[in-house]
Short mmCIF file of C-alpha atoms in Angstrom, two decimals:
data_model
loop_
_atom_site.label_atom_id
_atom_site.label_comp_id
_atom_site.label_asym_id
_atom_site.label_seq_id
_atom_site.Cartn_x
_atom_site.Cartn_y
_atom_site.Cartn_z
CA MET A 669 -18.16 8.24 -9.97
CA ILE A 670 -18.29 11.14 -7.53
CA CYS A 671 -15.60 13.82 -7.53
CA LEU A 672 -15.42 16.14 -4.53
CA PHE A 673 -13.72 19.53 -4.90
CA CYS A 674 -14.00 22.96 -3.30
CA PHE A 675 -13.98 25.18 -6.37
CA PHE A 676 -13.15 24.47 -9.97
CA PHE A 677 -12.34 26.75 -12.91
CA PHE A 678 -12.47 25.10 -16.28
CA GLN A 679 -11.89 26.47 -19.75
CA ALA A 680 -15.01 25.24 -21.51
CA GLU A 681 -15.26 24.71 -25.26
CA ASP A 682 -17.43 27.80 -25.62
CA GLY A 683 -14.73 29.98 -24.02
CA ILE A 684 -16.62 30.68 -20.79
CA ARG A 685 -14.17 30.74 -17.89
CA ASP A 686 -16.51 31.88 -15.14
CA ALA A 687 -17.19 28.97 -12.78
CA GLN A 688 -20.87 29.85 -12.38
CA GLU A 689 -21.57 30.06 -16.13
CA SER A 690 -19.29 27.31 -17.41
CA ARG A 691 -20.95 23.97 -17.95
CA GLY A 692 -17.99 22.26 -16.24
CA LEU A 693 -15.77 19.29 -16.84
CA GLY A 694 -18.53 16.68 -16.92
CA ASP A 695 -20.59 18.51 -19.56
CA VAL A 696 -17.55 19.20 -21.73
CA TYR A 697 -16.54 15.56 -21.51
CA LYS A 698 -20.00 14.47 -22.64
CA ARG A 699 -19.92 16.92 -25.56
CA GLN A 700 -16.52 15.59 -26.61
CA ASN A 701 -17.65 11.97 -26.26
CA GLN A 702 -21.17 11.37 -27.47
CA ASP A 703 -20.90 7.70 -26.52
CA GLY A 704 -20.19 8.44 -22.86
CA VAL A 705 -22.15 5.36 -21.79
CA LEU A 706 -21.00 1.81 -22.49
CA LYS A 707 -22.23 -1.71 -21.89
CA THR A 708 -20.02 -3.86 -19.69
CA THR A 709 -20.41 -6.59 -17.08
CA MET A 710 -20.79 -6.55 -13.31
CA ALA A 711 -20.45 -9.88 -11.48
CA GLY A 712 -20.91 -11.62 -14.84
CA GLU A 713 -24.16 -9.80 -15.65
CA CYS A 714 -24.76 -7.14 -18.28
CA TRP A 715 -24.27 -3.64 -16.93
CA GLN A 716 -24.43 -0.12 -18.31
CA GLY A 717 -22.06 2.47 -16.95
CA SER A 718 -20.06 5.62 -17.59
CA ARG A 719 -17.18 5.18 -20.02
CA PHE A 720 -15.16 7.77 -18.10
CA ALA A 721 -15.55 5.97 -14.74
CA TYR A 722 -14.92 2.60 -16.40
CA GLU A 723 -11.67 3.69 -18.05
CA LEU A 724 -10.49 5.56 -14.97
CA ARG A 725 -11.05 2.49 -12.78
CA LYS A 726 -9.17 0.25 -15.20
CA SER A 727 -6.27 2.69 -15.37
CA LEU A 728 -5.94 2.99 -11.58
CA TRP A 729 -6.45 -0.70 -10.89
CA ALA A 730 -3.95 -1.69 -13.57
CA GLU A 731 -1.30 0.50 -11.95
CA HIS A 732 -1.93 -0.94 -8.47
CA MET A 733 -2.08 -4.53 -9.72
CA GLY A 734 0.95 -4.23 -11.98
CA ILE A 735 -0.85 -5.37 -15.13
CA SER A 736 -1.82 -3.85 -18.48
CA GLU A 737 -4.94 -1.72 -18.82
CA GLN A 738 -5.92 -4.03 -21.67
CA ASP A 739 -5.88 -7.12 -19.45
CA PRO A 740 -9.39 -8.67 -19.70
CA VAL A 741 -9.39 -9.41 -15.97
CA LEU A 742 -10.12 -5.70 -15.41
CA ASP A 743 -13.31 -5.66 -17.48
CA ASP A 744 -15.55 -6.92 -14.67
CA PRO A 745 -14.83 -5.09 -11.37
CA VAL A 746 -16.17 -7.95 -9.24
CA GLU A 747 -13.95 -10.52 -10.92
CA ALA A 748 -11.06 -8.05 -10.92
CA TYR A 749 -11.44 -7.67 -7.15
CA ASP A 750 -10.68 -11.37 -6.71
CA ALA A 751 -7.48 -10.91 -8.71
CA TRP A 752 -6.74 -7.78 -6.64
CA ARG A 753 -6.99 -9.78 -3.41
CA ASN A 754 -4.85 -12.63 -4.77
CA ILE A 755 -2.07 -10.23 -5.76
CA ALA A 756 -2.19 -8.51 -2.36
CA ARG A 757 -2.07 -11.88 -0.60
CA THR A 758 0.88 -13.14 -2.64
CA ASN A 759 2.81 -9.89 -2.18
CA SER A 760 2.15 -9.99 1.56
CA GLU A 761 3.41 -13.57 1.83
CA ILE A 762 6.64 -12.63 0.04
CA SER A 763 7.11 -9.53 2.18
CA ASP A 764 6.27 -11.40 5.37
CA GLN A 765 9.00 -13.99 4.85
CA HIS A 766 11.76 -12.14 3.05
CA PHE A 767 11.51 -8.52 4.30
CA PRO A 768 11.44 -8.49 8.13
CA ALA A 769 11.35 -4.69 8.35
CA MET A 770 7.94 -4.52 6.66
CA PRO A 771 5.06 -4.40 9.21
CA SER A 772 3.41 -7.81 9.43
CA ASN A 773 1.35 -10.02 11.71
CA ARG A 774 4.60 -11.54 12.98
CA HIS A 775 5.38 -8.33 14.85
CA LYS A 776 3.31 -8.68 18.02
CA THR A 777 5.28 -6.09 19.99
CA LEU A 778 7.02 -2.84 19.22
CA GLU A 779 10.33 -4.30 20.41
CA GLN A 780 10.09 -7.10 17.82
CA TYR A 781 9.39 -4.60 15.06
CA LEU A 782 12.22 -2.25 16.07
CA ASN A 783 14.67 -5.15 16.22
CA CYS A 784 13.78 -6.07 12.65
CA ARG A 785 14.09 -2.48 11.49
CA GLU A 786 17.48 -2.04 13.17
CA MET A 787 18.78 -5.33 11.77
CA VAL A 788 17.84 -4.44 8.21
CA ASP A 789 19.21 -0.93 8.63
CA LEU A 790 22.59 -2.31 9.68
CA GLN A 791 22.58 -4.80 6.82
CA LEU A 792 21.97 -2.02 4.29
CA HIS A 793 24.21 0.57 5.98
CA PRO A 794 26.94 -1.23 7.98
CA GLU A 795 28.89 2.00 8.24
CA ARG A 796 26.32 3.32 10.71
CA GLY A 797 27.56 0.81 13.24
CA THR A 798 31.05 2.29 13.20
CA LEU A 799 30.18 5.69 14.65
CA GLU A 800 30.91 4.62 18.25
CA ASN A 801 32.10 1.06 17.83
CA SER A 802 34.58 -0.77 15.69
CA GLN A 803 33.46 -2.59 12.53
CA GLU A 804 33.91 -5.93 14.31
CA THR A 805 31.71 -4.83 17.20
CA ALA A 806 29.04 -3.63 14.79
CA GLN A 807 29.11 -7.00 13.01
CA GLU A 808 28.77 -8.82 16.30
CA TYR A 809 25.81 -6.63 17.21
CA LEU A 810 24.22 -7.38 13.84
CA GLU A 811 24.59 -11.12 14.43
CA HIS A 812 23.03 -10.64 17.86
CA LEU A 813 20.05 -8.88 16.27
CA LYS A 814 19.71 -11.66 13.69
CA ASP A 815 19.51 -14.24 16.47
CA LYS A 816 16.81 -12.25 18.27
CA VAL A 817 14.78 -11.84 15.08
CA LYS A 818 15.03 -15.54 14.23
CA GLN A 819 13.94 -16.51 17.72
CA SER A 820 11.02 -14.10 17.98
CA THR A 821 9.50 -13.40 14.56
CA HIS A 822 11.37 -14.86 11.58
CA PRO A 823 12.74 -18.37 12.19
CA ASP A 824 12.61 -18.87 8.41
CA MET A 825 14.40 -15.60 7.62
CA SER A 826 16.03 -15.69 4.20
CA THR A 827 19.40 -14.34 3.19
CA LYS A 828 19.85 -10.87 1.71
CA GLU A 829 20.58 -12.42 -1.68
CA ALA A 830 17.36 -14.47 -1.60
CA ALA A 831 15.38 -11.38 -0.60
CA LEU A 832 16.69 -9.47 -3.60
CA VAL A 833 15.52 -12.29 -5.87
CA GLN A 834 12.07 -12.36 -4.28
CA MET A 835 11.76 -8.59 -4.65
CA HIS A 836 11.26 -9.07 -8.37
CA ALA A 837 8.37 -11.46 -7.69
CA ILE A 838 6.31 -8.66 -6.10
CA GLN A 839 3.59 -7.55 -8.52
CA GLY A 840 2.21 -4.02 -8.48
CA ASN A 841 1.97 -2.33 -5.08
CA LEU A 842 -0.82 -4.16 -3.27
CA PHE A 843 -0.42 -5.66 0.22
CA GLU A 844 -2.80 -6.92 2.86
CA PHE A 845 -3.11 -4.83 6.01
CA PRO A 846 -1.55 -6.71 8.98
CA LEU A 847 -4.46 -6.82 11.43
CA ASP A 848 -2.37 -8.35 14.24
CA PHE A 849 0.50 -5.87 13.99
CA LEU A 850 1.63 -4.91 17.56
CA ARG A 851 -1.44 -6.67 18.97
CA VAL A 852 0.24 -7.84 22.19
CA ASP A 853 1.43 -4.34 23.11
CA LEU A 854 -1.92 -2.90 22.10
CA GLU A 855 -3.91 -5.26 24.33
CA ALA A 856 -1.46 -4.66 27.19
CA GLY A 857 -2.00 -0.91 26.94
CA LYS A 858 1.66 -0.20 26.19
CA LEU A 859 0.90 1.96 23.15
CA MET A 860 -1.29 4.48 24.93
CA PRO A 861 -0.27 8.09 24.15
CA LYS A 862 0.42 10.41 27.06
CA GLY A 863 -2.22 12.80 28.28
CA LEU A 864 -0.97 15.94 26.54
CA GLU A 865 -0.09 14.36 23.20
CA LYS A 866 -2.36 15.11 20.25
CA GLU A 867 -2.73 11.40 19.48
CA VAL A 868 -5.02 11.09 22.51
CA ALA A 869 -7.89 12.41 20.39
CA VAL A 870 -7.51 9.59 17.84
CA PRO A 871 -8.55 5.94 18.40
CA LEU A 872 -5.51 3.84 19.34
CA LEU A 873 -6.20 1.32 16.56
CA THR A 874 -5.35 4.08 14.08
CA PHE A 875 -1.65 3.66 14.84
CA THR A 876 -1.46 -0.15 14.56
#
């Protein structure tokens, strides 16, 4: 494991606080843990690695995957990666169907995405539609947005009650990146930043 930092002060066991003279975090860790190396597996084969890196990986992966650090699936990082991808895929499928406001491959244009966002916003905060219109008008506008969303991106859109149930089926916080998000607008050149905007210096794919 490689840690990158600019400057690091560490109170070593011997009391030295000067960064140049202190033996640093890694040395102190080794002195506190004589068995800093352990035998594990990598792709099903025997492997020897750092106990610190091994335990740190398991802790971080367990949090992202929504499982216990003691789950044996985390022991082998190659096998754990397959589980990682499966969780991300399942979460993405749930989000794709039941949560229209989440970026997904269904959103080919910015208009489609903004319609979904506005529809969900009105469902969660109906009072925002009463600032200039009556409550009835706001409800009619919401139904209009629902029709547009069903026709363009989510013909199988679930009810709000069903979405709340599916929310509990999401495990951890892993999702697949939607590679086709806003693809139609991107290929048509509609997402190009203007000449004086700072985004010009960054590849356009960064924002999709």
